[in-house]
mmCIF file of C-alpha atoms in Angstrom:
data_model
loop_
_atom_site.group_PDB
_atom_site.id
_atom_site.type_symbol
_atom_site.label_atom_id
_atom_site.label_comp_id
_atom_site.label_asym_id
_atom_site.label_seq_id
_atom_site.Cartn_x
_atom_site.Cartn_y
_atom_site.Cartn_z
ATOM 1 C CA SER T 1 355.433 128.037 18.972
ATOM 2 C CA ASP T 2 352.625 126.250 20.815
ATOM 3 C CA MET T 3 350.993 123.335 19.086
ATOM 4 C CA PRO T 4 348.244 122.617 18.468
ATOM 5 C CA TYR T 5 346.791 126.149 18.153
ATOM 6 C CA GLU T 6 344.697 125.935 14.997
ATOM 7 C CA PRO T 7 344.615 127.881 12.726
ATOM 8 C CA PHE T 8 347.874 129.595 13.820
ATOM 9 C CA GLU T 9 350.004 126.428 14.240
ATOM 10 C CA PHE T 10 349.186 122.698 14.111
ATOM 11 C CA VAL T 11 350.255 119.427 12.579
ATOM 12 C CA GLN T 12 348.491 118.179 9.423
ATOM 13 C CA ASP T 13 349.552 115.049 7.640
ATOM 14 C CA GLY T 14 352.865 115.112 9.589
ATOM 15 C CA GLU T 15 353.648 118.682 8.577
ATOM 16 C CA ASN T 16 353.652 121.869 10.607
ATOM 17 C CA VAL T 17 351.097 124.228 9.060
ATOM 18 C CA GLY T 18 349.092 127.355 9.935
ATOM 19 C CA PHE T 19 349.121 131.148 9.618
ATOM 20 C CA ASP T 20 352.206 131.597 11.900
ATOM 21 C CA ILE T 21 353.984 128.811 10.210
ATOM 22 C CA ASP T 22 353.506 130.549 6.867
ATOM 23 C CA LEU T 23 354.957 133.819 8.320
ATOM 24 C CA ALA T 24 357.814 131.892 9.951
ATOM 25 C CA GLN T 25 358.662 130.074 6.698
ATOM 26 C CA ALA T 26 358.601 133.292 4.677
ATOM 27 C CA THR T 27 360.946 134.980 7.191
ATOM 28 C CA ALA T 28 363.341 131.984 7.122
ATOM 29 C CA ASP T 29 363.213 131.957 3.288
ATOM 30 C CA SER T 30 364.080 135.746 3.077
ATOM 31 C CA MET T 31 367.113 135.091 5.375
ATOM 32 C CA GLY T 32 368.183 131.984 3.393
ATOM 33 C CA VAL T 33 368.054 129.675 6.394
ATOM 34 C CA GLU T 34 366.209 126.649 7.380
ATOM 35 C CA LEU T 35 363.107 126.899 9.540
ATOM 36 C CA VAL T 36 363.140 124.922 12.723
ATOM 37 C CA VAL T 37 359.896 125.002 14.780
ATOM 38 C CA ILE T 38 360.362 124.481 18.379
ATOM 39 C CA THR T 39 357.125 123.484 20.143
ATOM 40 C CA THR T 40 356.820 124.535 23.802
ATOM 41 C CA ALA T 41 354.183 125.406 26.372
ATOM 42 C CA PHE T 42 352.650 128.766 25.861
ATOM 43 C CA GLU T 43 353.582 129.799 29.403
ATOM 44 C CA ALA T 44 357.338 129.605 28.344
ATOM 45 C CA ILE T 45 356.568 131.748 25.341
ATOM 46 C CA GLN T 46 354.406 134.464 26.839
ATOM 47 C CA SER T 47 356.758 134.846 29.827
ATOM 48 C CA GLY T 48 359.710 135.395 27.545
ATOM 49 C CA SER T 49 361.656 132.480 29.010
ATOM 50 C CA ALA T 50 361.880 130.558 25.656
ATOM 51 C CA LEU T 51 363.508 133.579 24.200
ATOM 52 C CA ASP T 52 365.735 134.450 27.020
ATOM 53 C CA THR T 53 367.112 130.859 27.261
ATOM 54 C CA ALA T 54 367.808 130.843 23.473
ATOM 55 C CA GLN T 55 365.373 128.005 22.746
ATOM 56 C CA CYS T 56 364.308 130.026 19.735
ATOM 57 C CA ASP T 57 365.111 133.252 17.973
ATOM 58 C CA ILE T 58 361.488 134.446 17.430
ATOM 59 C CA ALA T 59 358.102 133.533 18.991
ATOM 60 C CA LEU T 60 355.151 133.131 16.587
ATOM 61 C CA SER T 61 352.288 131.706 18.613
ATOM 62 C CA GLY T 62 349.040 133.706 18.017
ATOM 63 C CA MET T 63 350.234 135.807 20.911
ATOM 64 C CA THR T 64 348.363 138.962 21.875
ATOM 65 C CA ILE T 65 350.524 142.082 22.588
ATOM 66 C CA THR T 66 349.969 143.229 26.213
ATOM 67 C CA GLU T 67 351.768 145.695 28.352
ATOM 68 C CA GLU T 68 352.880 142.942 30.815
ATOM 69 C CA ARG T 69 354.415 140.965 27.982
ATOM 70 C CA GLN T 70 356.162 143.985 26.525
ATOM 71 C CA THR T 71 358.168 144.210 29.730
ATOM 72 C CA GLN T 72 359.549 140.754 29.090
ATOM 73 C CA MET T 73 360.164 140.847 25.241
ATOM 74 C CA ASP T 74 360.036 143.085 22.231
ATOM 75 C CA PHE T 75 357.069 142.787 19.877
ATOM 76 C CA SER T 76 356.744 143.352 16.109
ATOM 77 C CA LYS T 77 354.133 145.570 14.749
ATOM 78 C CA PRO T 78 350.723 143.816 15.008
ATOM 79 C CA TYR T 79 349.967 141.448 12.110
ATOM 80 C CA LEU T 80 346.463 140.236 13.037
ATOM 81 C CA LYS T 81 343.384 141.097 15.118
ATOM 82 C CA ASP T 82 341.898 138.426 17.307
ATOM 83 C CA ASN T 83 339.073 139.271 19.703
ATOM 84 C CA LEU T 84 337.974 136.708 22.357
ATOM 85 C CA ALA T 85 334.809 134.654 22.084
ATOM 86 C CA LEU T 86 332.613 132.175 24.178
ATOM 87 C CA MET T 87 331.974 128.702 22.800
ATOM 88 C CA THR T 88 329.600 126.032 24.027
ATOM 89 C CA LYS T 89 327.909 122.863 22.717
ATOM 90 C CA LYS T 90 324.981 123.635 20.294
ATOM 91 C CA ASP T 91 322.490 122.134 22.645
ATOM 92 C CA SER T 92 323.529 124.510 25.475
ATOM 93 C CA ASP T 93 321.234 127.088 26.958
ATOM 94 C CA VAL T 94 324.021 129.620 27.406
ATOM 95 C CA GLU T 95 323.429 132.787 25.381
ATOM 96 C CA SER T 96 326.052 135.169 26.851
ATOM 97 C CA ILE T 97 328.823 135.281 29.414
ATOM 98 C CA GLU T 98 326.425 136.540 31.957
ATOM 99 C CA ASP T 99 324.788 133.032 31.883
ATOM 100 C CA ILE T 100 327.977 131.457 33.191
ATOM 101 C CA GLN T 101 329.084 134.026 35.823
ATOM 102 C CA GLY T 102 329.902 132.071 38.903
ATOM 103 C CA GLU T 103 330.450 128.935 36.880
ATOM 104 C CA GLU T 104 333.497 127.371 35.207
ATOM 105 C CA ALA T 105 334.754 127.707 31.599
ATOM 106 C CA GLY T 106 337.766 126.163 29.908
ATOM 107 C CA VAL T 107 340.651 128.381 28.989
ATOM 108 C CA GLN T 108 344.168 127.919 27.759
ATOM 109 C CA GLN T 109 346.447 128.650 30.641
ATOM 110 C CA ALA T 110 348.432 131.938 30.758
ATOM 111 C CA THR T 111 346.326 133.506 27.922
ATOM 112 C CA THR T 112 344.177 136.542 27.666
ATOM 113 C CA GLY T 113 341.107 134.334 27.626
ATOM 114 C CA GLU T 114 341.897 133.152 31.205
ATOM 115 C CA ALA T 115 342.297 136.785 32.350
ATOM 116 C CA TYR T 116 339.015 137.703 30.711
ATOM 117 C CA ALA T 117 337.085 134.907 32.350
ATOM 118 C CA THR T 118 338.466 135.864 35.802
ATOM 119 C CA ASP T 119 337.669 139.561 35.165
ATOM 120 C CA ASN T 120 334.044 138.753 34.199
ATOM 121 C CA GLY T 121 333.165 136.522 37.244
ATOM 122 C CA VAL T 122 333.877 133.140 35.525
ATOM 123 C CA THR T 123 336.002 130.434 37.145
ATOM 124 C CA PRO T 124 338.829 129.496 34.614
ATOM 125 C CA VAL T 125 339.544 125.790 34.195
ATOM 126 C CA GLN T 126 343.076 125.712 32.726
ATOM 127 C CA PHE T 127 344.221 123.486 29.819
ATOM 128 C CA GLU T 128 347.816 123.342 28.678
ATOM 129 C CA ASP T 129 347.029 123.869 24.999
ATOM 130 C CA ALA T 130 344.149 124.595 22.652
ATOM 131 C CA GLY T 131 343.834 121.009 21.475
ATOM 132 C CA LEU T 132 343.175 119.829 25.099
ATOM 133 C CA MET T 133 340.785 122.776 25.758
ATOM 134 C CA THR T 134 338.690 121.752 22.714
ATOM 135 C CA GLN T 135 338.734 118.127 23.907
ATOM 136 C CA GLY T 136 337.621 119.369 27.362
ATOM 137 C CA ILE T 137 334.370 120.775 26.010
ATOM 138 C CA GLN T 138 333.846 117.818 23.610
ATOM 139 C CA SER T 139 334.169 115.346 26.511
ATOM 140 C CA GLY T 140 331.961 117.348 28.951
ATOM 141 C CA GLN T 141 334.728 118.236 31.274
ATOM 142 C CA VAL T 142 333.652 121.899 30.782
ATOM 143 C CA ASP T 143 330.465 123.312 29.416
ATOM 144 C CA ALA T 144 331.958 126.497 27.909
ATOM 145 C CA VAL T 145 335.238 127.839 26.611
ATOM 146 C CA ILE T 146 336.582 131.335 26.475
ATOM 147 C CA ALA T 147 339.393 131.751 23.854
ATOM 148 C CA ASN T 148 340.361 133.768 20.809
ATOM 149 C CA ILE T 149 337.764 133.811 18.149
ATOM 150 C CA SER T 150 340.066 132.410 15.490
ATOM 151 C CA THR T 151 340.787 129.317 17.568
ATOM 152 C CA ILE T 152 337.023 128.915 18.404
ATOM 153 C CA PHE T 153 336.143 129.303 14.703
ATOM 154 C CA ALA T 154 338.578 126.520 13.810
ATOM 155 C CA ALA T 155 336.978 124.300 16.510
ATOM 156 C CA THR T 156 333.443 124.845 15.287
ATOM 157 C CA GLU T 157 334.433 124.240 11.676
ATOM 158 C CA ALA T 158 335.972 120.897 12.679
ATOM 159 C CA ASP T 159 333.025 119.846 15.019
ATOM 160 C CA ASP T 160 329.514 120.820 14.072
ATOM 161 C CA THR T 161 328.427 120.101 17.776
ATOM 162 C CA LEU T 162 330.273 123.172 18.923
ATOM 163 C CA HIS T 163 328.797 126.615 18.766
ATOM 164 C CA LEU T 164 330.386 130.241 18.809
ATOM 165 C CA VAL T 165 327.976 131.935 21.254
ATOM 166 C CA GLU T 166 329.332 135.525 21.631
ATOM 167 C CA GLU T 167 332.339 137.677 20.519
ATOM 168 C CA PHE T 168 333.927 140.148 22.864
ATOM 169 C CA ASP T 169 335.378 143.194 21.307
ATOM 170 C CA THR T 170 338.670 143.300 23.224
ATOM 171 C CA GLY T 171 340.664 145.028 20.637
ATOM 172 C CA GLU T 172 343.381 142.474 20.762
ATOM 173 C CA VAL T 173 346.166 142.431 18.301
ATOM 174 C CA ILE T 174 348.779 139.699 17.657
ATOM 175 C CA GLY T 175 352.506 140.060 17.105
ATOM 176 C CA ALA T 176 355.792 138.246 16.899
ATOM 177 C CA ALA T 177 358.229 138.486 19.819
ATOM 178 C CA VAL T 178 361.939 138.457 20.186
ATOM 179 C CA LYS T 179 364.311 138.686 23.062
ATOM 180 C CA LYS T 180 364.763 142.232 24.391
ATOM 181 C CA ASP T 181 366.988 144.347 22.061
ATOM 182 C CA ASN T 182 367.164 141.730 19.216
ATOM 183 C CA ALA T 183 366.454 144.449 16.745
ATOM 184 C CA ALA T 184 367.912 142.652 13.678
ATOM 185 C CA MET T 185 365.508 139.667 14.099
ATOM 186 C CA LEU T 186 362.510 142.028 14.571
ATOM 187 C CA GLU T 187 363.418 144.106 11.572
ATOM 188 C CA GLN T 188 363.745 141.050 9.401
ATOM 189 C CA PHE T 189 360.238 139.775 10.410
ATOM 190 C CA GLU T 190 358.621 143.125 9.789
ATOM 191 C CA THR T 191 360.311 143.407 6.403
ATOM 192 C CA THR T 192 359.068 139.983 5.545
ATOM 193 C CA VAL T 193 355.402 140.904 6.494
ATOM 194 C CA SER T 194 355.735 144.162 4.554
ATOM 195 C CA GLU T 195 356.841 142.178 1.465
ATOM 196 C CA LEU T 196 353.878 139.692 1.908
ATOM 197 C CA ARG T 197 351.467 142.708 1.937
ATOM 198 C CA ASP T 198 353.066 144.221 -1.208
ATOM 199 C CA SER T 199 352.735 140.962 -3.155
ATOM 200 C CA GLY T 200 349.178 140.225 -1.895
ATOM 201 C CA GLU T 201 350.313 137.016 -0.169
ATOM 202 C CA TYR T 202 349.290 138.431 3.234
ATOM 203 C CA GLU T 203 345.659 138.708 2.153
ATOM 204 C CA ASP T 204 345.812 135.178 0.572
ATOM 205 C CA ILE T 205 347.063 133.431 3.738
ATOM 206 C CA VAL T 206 344.634 135.307 5.984
ATOM 207 C CA ASP T 207 341.780 134.071 3.738
ATOM 208 C CA GLN T 208 343.236 130.574 3.705
ATOM 209 C CA TRP T 209 343.518 130.104 7.478
ATOM 210 C CA PHE T 210 340.670 132.217 8.846
ATOM 211 C CA GLY T 211 337.819 131.615 6.385
ATOM 212 C CA GLU T 212 334.644 133.314 7.537
ATOM 213 C CA VAL T 213 336.397 135.398 10.171
ATOM 214 C CA ALA T 214 339.152 136.563 7.817
ATOM 215 C CA ASP T 215 337.791 140.099 7.316
ATOM 216 C CA ALA T 216 337.618 140.484 11.121
ATOM 217 C CA ALA T 217 341.083 139.145 11.544
ATOM 218 C CA ARG T 218 343.131 141.001 8.903
ATOM 219 C CA LEU T 219 344.871 144.244 9.692
ATOM 220 C CA SER T 220 345.402 146.880 7.039
ATOM 221 C CA ALA T 221 348.807 148.269 6.488
ATOM 222 C CA GLU T 222 347.725 151.508 8.236
ATOM 223 C CA GLU T 223 346.512 149.681 11.218
#
């Protein structure tokens, strides 16, 4: 996992918490094994190297399923929606992404937010993790941030000087990843998520971690 990436995974009162952590713990519990959370850079996760070098058995890190990533690892069925969004300070004059074309915006490196910024004429300023990215806009290092809406929502909830300007309907969905051909681990995770849905716990943890954007984030069983 990649910490901090609130509300998916972060440390609170010395404990690993978050939506992905709940899914990971439930999977470990169903297997009767101890959960060990390995924190590593998102680049190592999204490239597949953390899985290929056996640093971990499964990657749960708010990771969007993309065609490129699917060539490096096998993904579970999607377990969450997570569009991208633009965030600024509340006193900013920025009203849309068009207002920052040709300018800089903070992004987490190796993410779909970075790619979206580039594709829309915005110069990405890379940060290693979401925590540093949020600090970057708080300190004035950047005037805007492009990231997943769940992460931006968490940042605006924690700091009322920050403002969610615009959501981009990118159709992104998030999944867990395993090393190519690790079908047993993938099946175990998907079985766990199915059991959480059947018990109603999936709905509860989406509500717990995503608050006002929970309805936009949750995926139905059919989806």
